Short mmCIF file of C-alpha atoms in Angstrom, two decimals:
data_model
loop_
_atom_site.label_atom_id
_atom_site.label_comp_id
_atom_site.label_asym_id
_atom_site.label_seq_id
_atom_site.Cartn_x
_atom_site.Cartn_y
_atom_site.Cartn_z
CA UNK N 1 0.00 0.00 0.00
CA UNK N 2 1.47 3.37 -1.08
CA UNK N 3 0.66 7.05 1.18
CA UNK N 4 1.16 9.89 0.48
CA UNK N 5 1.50 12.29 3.91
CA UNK N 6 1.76 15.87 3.13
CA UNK N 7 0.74 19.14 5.06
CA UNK N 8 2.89 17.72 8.21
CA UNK N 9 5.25 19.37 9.82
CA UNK N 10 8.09 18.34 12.58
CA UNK N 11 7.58 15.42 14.70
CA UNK N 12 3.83 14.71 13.15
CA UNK N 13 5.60 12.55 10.34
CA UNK N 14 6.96 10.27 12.09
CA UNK N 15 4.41 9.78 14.36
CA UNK N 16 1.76 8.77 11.84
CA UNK N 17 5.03 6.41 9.91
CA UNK N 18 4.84 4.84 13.21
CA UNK N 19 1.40 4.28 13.29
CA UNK N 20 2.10 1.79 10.45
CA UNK N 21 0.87 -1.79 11.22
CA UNK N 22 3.06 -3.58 8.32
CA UNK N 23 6.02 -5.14 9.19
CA UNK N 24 8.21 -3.56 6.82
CA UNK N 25 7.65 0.08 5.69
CA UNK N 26 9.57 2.14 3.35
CA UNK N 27 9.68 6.05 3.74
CA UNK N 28 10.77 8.28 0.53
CA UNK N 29 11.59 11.55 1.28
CA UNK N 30 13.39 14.55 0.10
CA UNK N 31 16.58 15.27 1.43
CA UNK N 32 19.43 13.03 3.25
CA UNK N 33 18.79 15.73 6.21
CA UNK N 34 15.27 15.04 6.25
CA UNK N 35 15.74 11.45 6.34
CA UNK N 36 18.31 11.13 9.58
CA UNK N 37 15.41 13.88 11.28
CA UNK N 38 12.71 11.78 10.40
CA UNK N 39 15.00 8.54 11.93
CA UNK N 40 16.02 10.21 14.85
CA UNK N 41 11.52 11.65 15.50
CA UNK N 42 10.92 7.64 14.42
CA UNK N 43 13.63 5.91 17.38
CA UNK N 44 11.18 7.97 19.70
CA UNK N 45 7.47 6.98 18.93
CA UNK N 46 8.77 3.38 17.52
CA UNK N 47 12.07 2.59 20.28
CA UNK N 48 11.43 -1.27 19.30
CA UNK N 49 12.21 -0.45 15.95
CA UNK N 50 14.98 -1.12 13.58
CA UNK N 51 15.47 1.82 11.54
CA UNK N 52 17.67 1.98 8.46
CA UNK N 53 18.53 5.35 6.33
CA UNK N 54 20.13 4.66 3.24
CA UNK N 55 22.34 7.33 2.02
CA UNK N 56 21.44 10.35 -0.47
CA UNK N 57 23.15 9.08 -4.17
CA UNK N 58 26.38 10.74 -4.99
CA UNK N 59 27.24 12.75 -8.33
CA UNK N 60 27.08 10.80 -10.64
CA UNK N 61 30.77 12.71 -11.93
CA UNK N 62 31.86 10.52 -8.64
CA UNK N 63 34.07 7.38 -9.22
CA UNK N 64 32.38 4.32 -8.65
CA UNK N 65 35.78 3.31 -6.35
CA UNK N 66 35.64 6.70 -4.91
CA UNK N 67 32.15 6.69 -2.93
CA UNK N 68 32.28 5.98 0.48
CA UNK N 69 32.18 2.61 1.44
CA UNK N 70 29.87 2.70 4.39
CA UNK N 71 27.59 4.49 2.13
CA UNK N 72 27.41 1.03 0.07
CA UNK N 73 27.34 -0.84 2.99
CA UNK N 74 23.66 1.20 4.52
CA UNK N 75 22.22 1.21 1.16
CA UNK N 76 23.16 -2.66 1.13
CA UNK N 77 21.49 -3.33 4.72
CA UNK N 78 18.55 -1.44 3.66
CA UNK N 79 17.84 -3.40 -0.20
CA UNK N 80 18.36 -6.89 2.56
CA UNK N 81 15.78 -5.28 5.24
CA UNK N 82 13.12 -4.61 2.11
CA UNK N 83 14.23 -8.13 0.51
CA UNK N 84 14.03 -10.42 3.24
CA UNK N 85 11.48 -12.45 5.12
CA UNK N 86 10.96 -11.82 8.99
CA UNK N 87 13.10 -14.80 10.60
CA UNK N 88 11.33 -14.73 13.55
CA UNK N 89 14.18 -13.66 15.64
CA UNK N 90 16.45 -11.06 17.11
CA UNK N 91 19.70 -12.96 16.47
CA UNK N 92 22.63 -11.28 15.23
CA UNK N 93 23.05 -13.79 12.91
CA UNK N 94 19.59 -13.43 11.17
CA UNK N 95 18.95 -10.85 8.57
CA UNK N 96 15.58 -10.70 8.64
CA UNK N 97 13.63 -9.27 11.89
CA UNK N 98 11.19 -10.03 14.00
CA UNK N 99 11.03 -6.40 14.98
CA UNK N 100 9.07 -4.02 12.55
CA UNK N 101 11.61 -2.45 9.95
CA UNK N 102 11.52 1.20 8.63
CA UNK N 103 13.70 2.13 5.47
CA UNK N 104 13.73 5.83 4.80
CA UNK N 105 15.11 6.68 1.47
CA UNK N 106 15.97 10.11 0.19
CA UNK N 107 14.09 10.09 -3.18
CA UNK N 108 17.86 10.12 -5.12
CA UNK N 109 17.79 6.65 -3.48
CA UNK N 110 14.93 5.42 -3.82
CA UNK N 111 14.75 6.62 -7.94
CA UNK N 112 18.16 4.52 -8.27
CA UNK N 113 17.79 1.22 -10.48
CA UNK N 114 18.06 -1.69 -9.40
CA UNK N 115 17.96 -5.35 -10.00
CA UNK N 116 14.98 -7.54 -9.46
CA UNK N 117 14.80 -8.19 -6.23
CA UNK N 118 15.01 -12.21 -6.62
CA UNK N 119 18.46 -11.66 -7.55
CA UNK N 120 19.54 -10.53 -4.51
CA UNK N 121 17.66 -13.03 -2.19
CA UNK N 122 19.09 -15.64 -4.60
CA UNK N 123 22.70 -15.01 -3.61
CA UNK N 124 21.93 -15.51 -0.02
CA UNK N 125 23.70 -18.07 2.01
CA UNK N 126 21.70 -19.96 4.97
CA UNK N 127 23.94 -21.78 7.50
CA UNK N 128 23.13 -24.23 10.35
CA UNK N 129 25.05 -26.35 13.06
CA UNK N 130 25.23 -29.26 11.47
CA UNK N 131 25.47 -28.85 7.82
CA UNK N 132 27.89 -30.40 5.60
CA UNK N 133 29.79 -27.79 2.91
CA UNK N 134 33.15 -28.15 1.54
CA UNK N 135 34.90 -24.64 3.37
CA UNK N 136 36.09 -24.10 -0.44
CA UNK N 137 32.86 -24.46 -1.27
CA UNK N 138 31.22 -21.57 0.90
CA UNK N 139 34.39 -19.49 -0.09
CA UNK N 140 33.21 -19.80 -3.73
CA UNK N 141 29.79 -18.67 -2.67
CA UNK N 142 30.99 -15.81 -0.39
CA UNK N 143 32.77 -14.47 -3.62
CA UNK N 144 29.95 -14.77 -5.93
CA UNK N 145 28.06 -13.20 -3.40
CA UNK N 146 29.97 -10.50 -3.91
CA UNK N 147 32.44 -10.97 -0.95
CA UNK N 148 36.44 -9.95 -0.77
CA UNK N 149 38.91 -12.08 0.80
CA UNK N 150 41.21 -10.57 3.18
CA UNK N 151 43.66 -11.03 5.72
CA UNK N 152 41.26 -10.34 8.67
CA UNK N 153 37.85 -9.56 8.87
CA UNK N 154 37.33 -5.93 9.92
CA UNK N 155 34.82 -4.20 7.61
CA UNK N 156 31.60 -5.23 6.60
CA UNK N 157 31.80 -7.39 2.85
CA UNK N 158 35.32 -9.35 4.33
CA UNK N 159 35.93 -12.71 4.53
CA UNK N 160 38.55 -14.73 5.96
CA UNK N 161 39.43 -18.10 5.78
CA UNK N 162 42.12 -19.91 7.75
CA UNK N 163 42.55 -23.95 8.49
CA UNK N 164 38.79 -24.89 9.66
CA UNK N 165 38.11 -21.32 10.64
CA UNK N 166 36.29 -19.26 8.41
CA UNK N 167 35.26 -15.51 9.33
CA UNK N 168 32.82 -13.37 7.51
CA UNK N 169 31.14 -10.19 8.02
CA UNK N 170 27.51 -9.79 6.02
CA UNK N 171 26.71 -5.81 6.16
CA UNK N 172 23.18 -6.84 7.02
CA UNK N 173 24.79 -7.71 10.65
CA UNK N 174 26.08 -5.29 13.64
CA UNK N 175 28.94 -7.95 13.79
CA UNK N 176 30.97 -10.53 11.54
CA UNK N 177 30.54 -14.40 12.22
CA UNK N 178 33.16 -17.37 12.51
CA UNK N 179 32.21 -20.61 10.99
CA UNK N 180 34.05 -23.52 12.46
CA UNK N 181 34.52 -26.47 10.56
CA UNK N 182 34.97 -30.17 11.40
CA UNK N 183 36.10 -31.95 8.24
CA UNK N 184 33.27 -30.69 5.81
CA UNK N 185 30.48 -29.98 8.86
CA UNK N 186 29.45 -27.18 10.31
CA UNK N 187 30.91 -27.64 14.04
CA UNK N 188 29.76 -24.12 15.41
CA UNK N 189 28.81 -20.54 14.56
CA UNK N 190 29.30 -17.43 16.58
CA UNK N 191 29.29 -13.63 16.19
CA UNK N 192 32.56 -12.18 17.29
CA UNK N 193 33.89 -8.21 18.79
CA UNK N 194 36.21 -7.44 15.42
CA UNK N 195 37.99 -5.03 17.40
CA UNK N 196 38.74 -7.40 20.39
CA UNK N 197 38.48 -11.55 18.12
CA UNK N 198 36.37 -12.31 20.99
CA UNK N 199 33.39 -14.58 21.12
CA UNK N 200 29.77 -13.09 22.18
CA UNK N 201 27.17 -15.21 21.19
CA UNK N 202 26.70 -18.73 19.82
CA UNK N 203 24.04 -19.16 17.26
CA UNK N 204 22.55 -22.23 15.60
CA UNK N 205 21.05 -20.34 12.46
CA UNK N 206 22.96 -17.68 9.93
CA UNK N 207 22.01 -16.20 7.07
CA UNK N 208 24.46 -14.45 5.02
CA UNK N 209 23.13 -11.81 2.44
CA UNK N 210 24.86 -10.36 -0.83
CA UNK N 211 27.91 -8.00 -0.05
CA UNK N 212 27.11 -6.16 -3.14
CA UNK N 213 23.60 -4.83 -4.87
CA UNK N 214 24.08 -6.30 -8.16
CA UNK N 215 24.94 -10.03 -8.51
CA UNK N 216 25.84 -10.96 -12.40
CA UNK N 217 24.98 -14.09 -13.14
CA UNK N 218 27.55 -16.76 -14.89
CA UNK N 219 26.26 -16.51 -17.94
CA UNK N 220 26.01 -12.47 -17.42
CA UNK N 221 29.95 -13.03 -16.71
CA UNK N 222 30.77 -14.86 -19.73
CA UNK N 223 29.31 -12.31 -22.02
CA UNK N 224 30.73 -9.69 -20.29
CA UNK N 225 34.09 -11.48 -20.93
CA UNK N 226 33.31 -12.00 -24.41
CA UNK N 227 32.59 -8.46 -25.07
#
């Protein structure tokens, strides 16, 4: 269902956003400003809330490699919040919610192209205690998924892989994960302090989302080698 709210002024937005019984609602408005106002009105009337602003787009003069990373990395977690299915639960590891979810989008996001959004919920990995995957298997999927290997995992879109240890940070998550292997099953799955390598939670369910917003296909890839 699509409203319109105008003739509101101040605070009166977001109380009537948060009025919203849908689980998931998406806010366009104009500015960047206006949109970290109308989050900041929204964490008031909604506290249980997650609320995601995804950044105002860049000039277009701007290299691609040039725009801020963390910029990426919001508009990212906000494309997985709009994508994804509740899960049901509040763990770290999920990327769904079982809280309700605003996006607020200044309109040069929300007028930005993108891909279908089956693409991107295609190129998401699930991961339980228990499962058997080859760990060069999941690294093959963590690149595809748009995922860079590195040395340690510090930044949101990382990966690291090291004996049966393999540590990844989805941007859809506050904090990265490490995937223990035995052999070629899943021994154990916790979300970790990057600052500090410590442990703080186990969890018996992850889902990894995309680390980029557009996922080419293989046959996408092979044409685009051709060409």
């Amino acid at each position: 269902m699509i409203k319109n709210y105008t003739g509101t002024s101040g605070s009166r937005t977001a109380w009537m956003i948060a009025q919203e019984t849908e689980d998931k609602v998406l806010a366009v408005v104009s500015s960047g400003r206006t949109a970290e106002r109308l989050a900041g009105d929204l964490s008031f009337f909604a506290p249980e809330a997650e609320i995601i602003v995804m950044p105002e787009e860049d000039d277009i003069q701007i290299l691609y490699e040039a725009r801020n990373r963390e910029s990426q990395v919001q508009r990212i977690r906000g494309i997985n919040a709009l994508c994804t299915v509740s899960s049901g639960t509040d763990s770290p590891a999920a990327s769904g919610s079982s809280r309700r979810t605003f996006v607020i989008a200044p309109v040069s996001a929300a007028v930005r192209l993108m891909a279908a959004p089956v693409r991107y919920t295609s190129s998401i990995i699930e991961l339980s205690m228990g499962d058997v995957i080859e760990p060069a298997e999941l690294r093959e999927l963590l690149v595809s998924a748009g995922y860079t290997a590195a040395p340690v995992t510090e930044s949101p879109g990382e990966f690291t892989s090291r004996g049966g240890i393999l540590d990844v940070f989805p941007p859809a998550l506050s904090e990265p994960l490490r995937i223990e292997f035995f052999d070629d099953e899943i021994d154990s799955i916790r979300s970790y302090d990057p600052d500090t390598q410590r442990s703080l939670e186990n969890v018996p369910h992850a889902v990894i989302g995309p680390a980029a917003e557009f996922i080419p296909s293989e046959e996408e890839k092979v044409k685009a080698l051709e060409r």
